[in-house]
mmCIF file of N, CA and C in Angstrom:
data_model
loop_
_atom_site.group_PDB
_atom_site.id
_atom_site.type_symbol
_atom_site.label_atom_id
_atom_site.label_comp_id
_atom_site.label_asym_id
_atom_site.label_seq_id
_atom_site.Cartn_x
_atom_site.Cartn_y
_atom_site.Cartn_z
ATOM 1 N N PRO A 1 102.451 49.061 -165.596
ATOM 2 C CA PRO A 1 101.996 48.913 -164.173
ATOM 3 C C PRO A 1 100.618 48.404 -164.274
ATOM 4 N N ILE A 2 100.163 46.918 -164.381
ATOM 5 C CA ILE A 2 99.059 46.680 -164.468
ATOM 6 C C ILE A 2 99.207 45.573 -163.266
ATOM 7 N N THR A 3 98.705 45.495 -161.917
ATOM 8 C CA THR A 3 98.357 44.613 -160.978
ATOM 9 C C THR A 3 97.804 43.699 -160.717
ATOM 10 N N PRO A 4 98.134 42.856 -160.007
ATOM 11 C CA PRO A 4 97.457 41.417 -160.078
ATOM 12 C C PRO A 4 95.734 41.344 -159.926
ATOM 13 N N GLY A 5 95.591 42.348 -159.278
ATOM 14 C CA GLY A 5 94.079 42.261 -159.145
ATOM 15 C C GLY A 5 93.260 42.956 -160.334
ATOM 16 N N GLU A 6 94.252 43.860 -161.007
ATOM 17 C CA GLU A 6 93.205 44.056 -162.576
ATOM 18 C C GLU A 6 93.049 43.082 -163.241
ATOM 19 N N LEU A 7 94.719 42.004 -163.294
ATOM 20 C CA LEU A 7 94.058 41.005 -163.917
ATOM 21 C C LEU A 7 93.316 40.067 -163.735
ATOM 22 N N LEU A 8 93.536 39.932 -162.633
ATOM 23 C CA LEU A 8 92.135 38.749 -161.647
ATOM 24 C C LEU A 8 90.835 39.242 -162.410
ATOM 25 N N CYS A 9 90.589 40.934 -162.358
ATOM 26 C CA CYS A 9 89.377 41.339 -162.623
ATOM 27 C C CYS A 9 88.910 40.972 -164.078
ATOM 28 N N LEU A 10 89.935 41.344 -165.063
ATOM 29 C CA LEU A 10 90.141 41.213 -166.203
ATOM 30 C C LEU A 10 89.778 39.620 -167.086
ATOM 31 N N GLY A 11 90.811 39.036 -166.119
ATOM 32 C CA GLY A 11 90.401 37.568 -166.527
ATOM 33 C C GLY A 11 88.909 36.584 -166.285
ATOM 34 N N SER A 12 88.461 37.370 -165.074
ATOM 35 C CA SER A 12 87.062 36.734 -164.731
ATOM 36 C C SER A 12 85.757 37.528 -165.225
ATOM 37 N N SER A 13 86.088 38.475 -165.861
ATOM 38 C CA SER A 13 85.435 39.375 -166.840
ATOM 39 C C SER A 13 85.465 38.615 -167.989
ATOM 40 N N LEU A 14 86.594 37.994 -168.408
ATOM 41 C CA LEU A 14 86.312 37.498 -169.619
ATOM 42 C C LEU A 14 85.943 35.950 -169.383
ATOM 43 N N ALA A 15 86.279 35.446 -168.464
ATOM 44 C CA ALA A 15 85.301 34.120 -168.447
ATOM 45 C C ALA A 15 84.161 34.279 -168.617
ATOM 46 N N PHE A 16 83.219 35.223 -167.866
ATOM 47 C CA PHE A 16 82.251 35.370 -167.571
ATOM 48 C C PHE A 16 81.501 35.793 -168.691
ATOM 49 N N SER A 17 82.094 36.579 -169.651
ATOM 50 C CA SER A 17 81.742 36.763 -171.228
ATOM 51 C C SER A 17 81.819 35.648 -171.942
ATOM 52 N N GLY A 18 82.499 34.870 -171.860
ATOM 53 C CA GLY A 18 82.301 33.564 -172.239
ATOM 54 C C GLY A 18 81.393 32.679 -172.238
ATOM 55 N N LEU A 19 81.200 32.454 -170.885
ATOM 56 C CA LEU A 19 80.086 31.626 -170.223
ATOM 57 C C LEU A 19 78.883 32.206 -170.795
ATOM 58 N N PHE A 20 78.455 33.475 -170.283
ATOM 59 C CA PHE A 20 77.107 34.292 -171.015
ATOM 60 C C PHE A 20 77.054 33.984 -172.496
ATOM 61 N N TYR A 21 77.908 33.954 -173.392
ATOM 62 C CA TYR A 21 77.885 33.993 -174.588
ATOM 63 C C TYR A 21 77.488 32.484 -174.969
ATOM 64 N N TYR A 22 78.214 31.391 -174.307
ATOM 65 C CA TYR A 22 77.922 30.046 -174.727
ATOM 66 C C TYR A 22 76.871 29.706 -174.518
ATOM 67 N N MET A 23 75.921 30.203 -173.231
ATOM 68 C CA MET A 23 74.697 29.949 -172.809
ATOM 69 C C MET A 23 73.456 30.932 -173.504
ATOM 70 N N TYR A 24 73.931 31.703 -174.323
ATOM 71 C CA TYR A 24 73.442 32.586 -175.230
ATOM 72 C C TYR A 24 73.270 31.873 -176.392
ATOM 73 N N ARG A 25 74.024 31.409 -177.043
ATOM 74 C CA ARG A 25 74.147 30.932 -178.518
ATOM 75 C C ARG A 25 73.253 29.703 -178.442
ATOM 76 N N LYS A 26 73.471 28.588 -176.826
ATOM 77 C CA LYS A 26 73.142 27.015 -176.662
ATOM 78 C C LYS A 26 71.464 27.704 -176.755
ATOM 79 N N LYS A 27 70.742 28.471 -175.813
ATOM 80 C CA LYS A 27 69.347 28.912 -176.312
ATOM 81 C C LYS A 27 68.823 29.336 -177.199
ATOM 82 N N ASP A 28 69.669 29.869 -178.234
ATOM 83 C CA ASP A 28 69.642 30.845 -179.566
ATOM 84 C C ASP A 28 69.159 29.417 -180.535
ATOM 85 N N ARG A 29 70.170 28.631 -180.647
ATOM 86 C CA ARG A 29 69.614 27.584 -181.451
ATOM 87 C C ARG A 29 68.348 26.676 -180.830
ATOM 88 N N VAL A 30 67.989 26.416 -179.520
ATOM 89 C CA VAL A 30 66.698 26.033 -179.285
ATOM 90 C C VAL A 30 65.628 26.606 -179.631
ATOM 91 N N VAL A 31 65.762 28.155 -179.469
ATOM 92 C CA VAL A 31 64.596 29.327 -179.729
ATOM 93 C C VAL A 31 64.038 28.872 -181.678
ATOM 94 N N LYS A 32 65.319 28.878 -181.944
ATOM 95 C CA LYS A 32 65.364 28.875 -183.898
ATOM 96 C C LYS A 32 64.725 27.012 -184.297
ATOM 97 N N ARG A 33 64.933 26.339 -183.369
ATOM 98 C CA ARG A 33 64.506 24.746 -183.927
ATOM 99 C C ARG A 33 62.911 25.098 -183.256
ATOM 100 N N ILE A 34 62.876 25.782 -182.331
ATOM 101 C CA ILE A 34 61.240 25.600 -182.065
ATOM 102 C C ILE A 34 60.334 26.294 -182.838
ATOM 103 N N GLN A 35 61.185 27.698 -183.335
ATOM 104 C CA GLN A 35 60.533 28.596 -184.239
ATOM 105 C C GLN A 35 59.909 27.867 -185.854
ATOM 106 N N GLU A 36 61.072 26.843 -185.882
ATOM 107 C CA GLU A 36 61.064 25.961 -187.202
ATOM 108 C C GLU A 36 60.348 24.858 -187.640
ATOM 109 N N ALA A 37 59.445 24.654 -186.148
ATOM 110 C CA ALA A 37 59.239 23.352 -185.776
ATOM 111 C C ALA A 37 58.022 23.303 -187.024
ATOM 112 N N PRO A 38 57.729 21.910 -187.299
ATOM 113 C CA PRO A 38 56.607 21.812 -188.492
ATOM 114 C C PRO A 38 55.192 21.661 -187.296
ATOM 115 N N LYS A 39 54.389 22.345 -188.155
ATOM 116 C CA LYS A 39 53.028 22.445 -187.673
ATOM 117 C C LYS A 39 51.671 21.397 -188.108
ATOM 118 N N LEU A 40 51.721 21.067 -187.077
ATOM 119 C CA LEU A 40 50.754 19.538 -187.521
ATOM 120 C C LEU A 40 49.191 19.761 -186.956
ATOM 121 N N GLN A 41 48.298 19.494 -187.442
ATOM 122 C CA GLN A 41 46.965 19.385 -186.878
ATOM 123 C C GLN A 41 46.334 18.140 -186.452
ATOM 124 N N VAL A 42 45.655 18.395 -185.652
ATOM 125 C CA VAL A 42 45.341 17.136 -184.745
ATOM 126 C C VAL A 42 44.097 16.421 -185.198
ATOM 127 N N ASP A 43 44.419 15.721 -185.902
ATOM 128 C CA ASP A 43 43.464 14.801 -186.482
ATOM 129 C C ASP A 43 43.719 13.345 -186.603
ATOM 130 N N ASP A 44 42.975 12.462 -187.130
ATOM 131 C CA ASP A 44 43.449 11.081 -187.438
ATOM 132 C C ASP A 44 44.734 10.847 -187.698
ATOM 133 N N ASP A 45 45.449 11.223 -188.217
ATOM 134 C CA ASP A 45 46.513 10.998 -188.854
ATOM 135 C C ASP A 45 47.672 10.815 -187.888
ATOM 136 N N LEU A 46 47.396 12.234 -186.774
ATOM 137 C CA LEU A 46 48.291 11.965 -185.812
ATOM 138 C C LEU A 46 49.419 10.835 -184.880
ATOM 139 N N PRO A 47 48.080 9.914 -184.619
ATOM 140 C CA PRO A 47 48.591 8.906 -183.719
ATOM 141 C C PRO A 47 49.571 8.165 -184.885
ATOM 142 N N ALA A 48 49.435 7.725 -186.158
ATOM 143 C CA ALA A 48 50.026 6.924 -187.208
ATOM 144 C C ALA A 48 51.561 7.703 -187.340
ATOM 145 N N LEU A 49 51.247 9.198 -187.173
ATOM 146 C CA LEU A 49 52.938 9.888 -187.617
ATOM 147 C C LEU A 49 53.361 9.617 -186.668
ATOM 148 N N VAL A 50 53.167 9.490 -185.054
ATOM 149 C CA VAL A 50 53.712 9.841 -184.041
ATOM 150 C C VAL A 50 54.396 8.099 -183.587
ATOM 151 N N SER A 51 53.772 7.450 -183.950
ATOM 152 C CA SER A 51 54.071 5.888 -183.827
ATOM 153 C C SER A 51 55.151 5.643 -185.158
ATOM 154 N N ALA A 52 55.440 6.209 -186.171
ATOM 155 C CA ALA A 52 56.350 5.965 -187.341
ATOM 156 C C ALA A 52 57.552 6.645 -186.958
ATOM 157 N N ALA A 53 57.185 8.086 -186.314
ATOM 158 C CA ALA A 53 58.436 8.766 -185.831
ATOM 159 C C ALA A 53 59.575 8.008 -184.845
ATOM 160 N N ASP A 54 60.535 7.891 -185.170
ATOM 161 C CA ASP A 54 61.689 7.502 -184.480
ATOM 162 C C ASP A 54 61.807 7.394 -182.929
ATOM 163 N N GLY A 55 61.753 6.724 -182.398
ATOM 164 C CA GLY A 55 61.666 6.742 -180.842
ATOM 165 C C GLY A 55 60.252 6.787 -180.572
ATOM 166 N N ARG A 56 59.057 6.815 -181.201
ATOM 167 C CA ARG A 56 58.027 7.405 -181.352
ATOM 168 C C ARG A 56 57.300 8.417 -180.579
ATOM 169 N N CYS A 57 58.448 9.538 -180.839
ATOM 170 C CA CYS A 57 58.862 10.651 -180.085
ATOM 171 C C CYS A 57 58.767 11.794 -181.484
ATOM 172 N N LEU A 58 58.072 12.933 -181.258
ATOM 173 C CA LEU A 58 58.457 13.901 -182.313
ATOM 174 C C LEU A 58 59.042 15.291 -181.521
ATOM 175 N N PRO A 59 60.106 15.361 -181.833
ATOM 176 C CA PRO A 59 60.980 16.772 -180.639
ATOM 177 C C PRO A 59 60.013 17.846 -180.569
ATOM 178 N N TYR A 60 60.144 18.699 -181.562
ATOM 179 C CA TYR A 60 59.679 19.804 -181.635
ATOM 180 C C TYR A 60 58.551 20.011 -182.524
ATOM 181 N N VAL A 61 57.084 20.275 -182.294
ATOM 182 C CA VAL A 61 55.967 20.403 -183.370
ATOM 183 C C VAL A 61 55.188 20.936 -182.562
ATOM 184 N N ALA A 62 54.524 21.986 -183.431
ATOM 185 C CA ALA A 62 53.504 23.101 -183.253
ATOM 186 C C ALA A 62 52.110 22.210 -183.521
ATOM 187 N N LEU A 63 51.109 22.046 -182.572
ATOM 188 C CA LEU A 63 50.136 21.330 -182.538
ATOM 189 C C LEU A 63 48.933 22.205 -182.852
ATOM 190 N N GLU A 64 47.942 22.264 -183.910
ATOM 191 C CA GLU A 64 47.139 23.142 -183.944
ATOM 192 C C GLU A 64 45.731 22.239 -184.593
ATOM 193 N N GLY A 65 44.547 22.829 -183.551
ATOM 194 C CA GLY A 65 43.767 22.106 -183.669
ATOM 195 C C GLY A 65 42.480 22.408 -182.081
ATOM 196 N N ILE A 66 41.411 21.993 -182.053
ATOM 197 C CA ILE A 66 40.700 22.472 -181.439
ATOM 198 C C ILE A 66 40.814 21.687 -179.905
ATOM 199 N N VAL A 67 41.131 22.054 -178.931
ATOM 200 C CA VAL A 67 40.965 21.718 -177.430
ATOM 201 C C VAL A 67 39.584 21.524 -176.694
ATOM 202 N N LEU A 68 39.438 20.380 -176.057
ATOM 203 C CA LEU A 68 38.281 20.631 -175.412
ATOM 204 C C LEU A 68 38.501 20.090 -174.087
ATOM 205 N N PRO A 69 37.690 20.968 -172.818
ATOM 206 C CA PRO A 69 37.994 20.732 -171.488
ATOM 207 C C PRO A 69 37.443 19.629 -171.253
ATOM 208 N N ALA A 70 38.224 18.955 -169.983
ATOM 209 C CA ALA A 70 37.876 17.684 -169.437
ATOM 210 C C ALA A 70 36.059 18.165 -168.904
ATOM 211 N N GLN A 71 36.542 18.978 -167.857
ATOM 212 C CA GLN A 71 35.245 19.495 -167.063
ATOM 213 C C GLN A 71 34.707 21.028 -167.799
ATOM 214 N N ALA A 72 34.995 22.026 -167.075
ATOM 215 C CA ALA A 72 34.822 23.341 -167.471
ATOM 216 C C ALA A 72 35.698 24.241 -168.014
ATOM 217 N N ALA A 73 35.987 24.777 -169.248
ATOM 218 C CA ALA A 73 36.792 25.745 -169.450
ATOM 219 C C ALA A 73 37.092 26.659 -168.190
ATOM 220 N N LEU A 74 38.659 27.542 -168.250
ATOM 221 C CA LEU A 74 38.550 28.146 -167.672
ATOM 222 C C LEU A 74 38.501 29.441 -167.683
ATOM 223 N N LYS A 75 37.668 30.572 -167.362
ATOM 224 C CA LYS A 75 37.684 31.656 -167.613
ATOM 225 C C LYS A 75 38.032 32.741 -167.475
ATOM 226 N N SER A 76 39.138 33.823 -168.227
ATOM 227 C CA SER A 76 39.666 34.970 -167.721
ATOM 228 C C SER A 76 38.818 36.236 -167.065
ATOM 229 N N HIS A 77 39.986 36.274 -165.634
ATOM 230 C CA HIS A 77 38.996 37.614 -164.485
ATOM 231 C C HIS A 77 39.305 38.711 -165.670
ATOM 232 N N TYR A 78 40.306 38.811 -166.303
ATOM 233 C CA TYR A 78 40.629 40.071 -166.846
ATOM 234 C C TYR A 78 40.274 40.686 -168.501
ATOM 235 N N HIS A 79 40.201 39.133 -168.968
ATOM 236 C CA HIS A 79 39.585 39.327 -170.600
ATOM 237 C C HIS A 79 38.387 38.887 -170.426
ATOM 238 N N GLU A 80 37.431 39.411 -170.785
ATOM 239 C CA GLU A 80 36.166 39.020 -170.980
ATOM 240 C C GLU A 80 36.083 38.019 -172.505
ATOM 241 N N GLY A 81 35.510 36.862 -172.421
ATOM 242 C CA GLY A 81 35.747 35.817 -173.211
ATOM 243 C C GLY A 81 36.670 35.185 -173.600
ATOM 244 N N LEU A 82 37.872 35.116 -172.714
ATOM 245 C CA LEU A 82 39.056 34.692 -173.371
ATOM 246 C C LEU A 82 39.016 33.489 -172.339
ATOM 247 N N GLN A 83 39.269 31.973 -172.962
ATOM 248 C CA GLN A 83 39.018 31.090 -172.172
ATOM 249 C C GLN A 83 40.430 29.789 -172.267
ATOM 250 N N GLY A 84 40.490 29.017 -171.201
ATOM 251 C CA GLY A 84 41.522 28.225 -171.503
ATOM 252 C C GLY A 84 41.431 26.834 -170.767
ATOM 253 N N VAL A 85 42.308 25.948 -170.741
ATOM 254 C CA VAL A 85 42.264 24.217 -170.583
ATOM 255 C C VAL A 85 43.707 24.708 -169.976
ATOM 256 N N ILE A 86 43.763 23.785 -168.989
ATOM 257 C CA ILE A 86 45.316 23.102 -168.215
ATOM 258 C C ILE A 86 45.626 22.063 -168.874
ATOM 259 N N GLN A 87 46.616 21.725 -169.159
ATOM 260 C CA GLN A 87 47.402 20.621 -169.958
ATOM 261 C C GLN A 87 47.536 19.786 -168.890
ATOM 262 N N LYS A 88 47.308 18.503 -168.977
ATOM 263 C CA LYS A 88 47.863 17.345 -168.217
ATOM 264 C C LYS A 88 49.535 17.317 -167.930
ATOM 265 N N LEU A 89 50.123 17.229 -167.082
ATOM 266 C CA LEU A 89 51.553 17.281 -167.141
ATOM 267 C C LEU A 89 51.843 15.633 -166.941
ATOM 268 N N LEU A 90 53.279 14.996 -167.927
ATOM 269 C CA LEU A 90 53.702 14.144 -167.364
ATOM 270 C C LEU A 90 54.988 14.135 -166.672
ATOM 271 N N LEU A 91 55.293 13.229 -165.426
ATOM 272 C CA LEU A 91 56.331 13.692 -164.733
ATOM 273 C C LEU A 91 57.008 12.532 -164.832
ATOM 274 N N LYS A 92 58.548 12.986 -165.183
ATOM 275 C CA LYS A 92 59.394 11.497 -165.368
ATOM 276 C C LYS A 92 60.464 11.295 -164.723
ATOM 277 N N GLU A 93 60.462 10.315 -163.440
ATOM 278 C CA GLU A 93 61.565 10.807 -162.540
ATOM 279 C C GLU A 93 62.535 9.390 -162.848
ATOM 280 N N HIS A 94 63.815 10.293 -162.882
ATOM 281 C CA HIS A 94 65.005 9.300 -163.144
ATOM 282 C C HIS A 94 65.326 8.550 -161.747
ATOM 283 N N ARG A 95 66.017 7.404 -162.021
ATOM 284 C CA ARG A 95 66.511 6.711 -160.563
ATOM 285 C C ARG A 95 67.552 7.634 -159.856
ATOM 286 N N LEU A 96 67.344 7.563 -158.733
ATOM 287 C CA LEU A 96 68.370 8.468 -158.341
ATOM 288 C C LEU A 96 69.202 7.584 -157.817
ATOM 289 N N ILE A 97 70.579 7.916 -157.381
ATOM 290 C CA ILE A 97 71.759 6.975 -156.989
ATOM 291 C C ILE A 97 72.574 7.730 -155.884
ATOM 292 N N TRP A 98 72.446 6.922 -154.894
ATOM 293 C CA TRP A 98 73.205 7.701 -153.772
ATOM 294 C C TRP A 98 74.651 8.066 -153.939
ATOM 295 N N ASN A 99 75.351 9.005 -153.756
ATOM 296 C CA ASN A 99 76.559 9.942 -154.101
ATOM 297 C C ASN A 99 76.935 9.501 -152.446
ATOM 298 N N SER A 100 78.204 8.782 -152.035
ATOM 299 C CA SER A 100 78.589 8.397 -150.442
ATOM 300 C C SER A 100 79.647 9.782 -150.552
ATOM 301 N N LEU A 101 80.020 10.304 -151.485
ATOM 302 C CA LEU A 101 81.137 11.289 -151.210
ATOM 303 C C LEU A 101 80.747 12.709 -150.860
ATOM 304 N N ALA A 102 79.485 12.994 -151.820
ATOM 305 C CA ALA A 102 78.374 14.212 -151.643
ATOM 306 C C ALA A 102 77.327 14.449 -150.409
ATOM 307 N N ARG A 103 77.105 12.577 -150.149
ATOM 308 C CA ARG A 103 75.940 12.469 -149.293
ATOM 309 C C ARG A 103 75.001 12.734 -149.784
ATOM 310 N N ASN A 104 74.305 13.238 -150.837
ATOM 311 C CA ASN A 104 72.807 13.027 -151.433
ATOM 312 C C ASN A 104 72.737 12.240 -152.767
ATOM 313 N N TRP A 105 71.766 12.295 -152.727
ATOM 314 C CA TRP A 105 71.029 11.316 -153.894
ATOM 315 C C TRP A 105 71.118 12.034 -155.246
#
């Protein structure tokens, strides 16, 4: 005595559970790769290491060293003695292709 509505609810529940588990596992792998990232010091050997890497890129690395602000360091309003700097962001735009069927870029 199972109705089609109950089967539909069960199937969609299983599908969503599978989708969320897949997304969880994918993000879990990324977190593990970040946690296992090699720690490098910011020194004179770093440019040579980056240029020797495959594609001149190091996928996940933790850089340790002293950061100097370009102008003045940002001071926290909430914690006395806490300072920070703003990282320069690099925005890389990919080429856009017009999709005439969906009428968007």
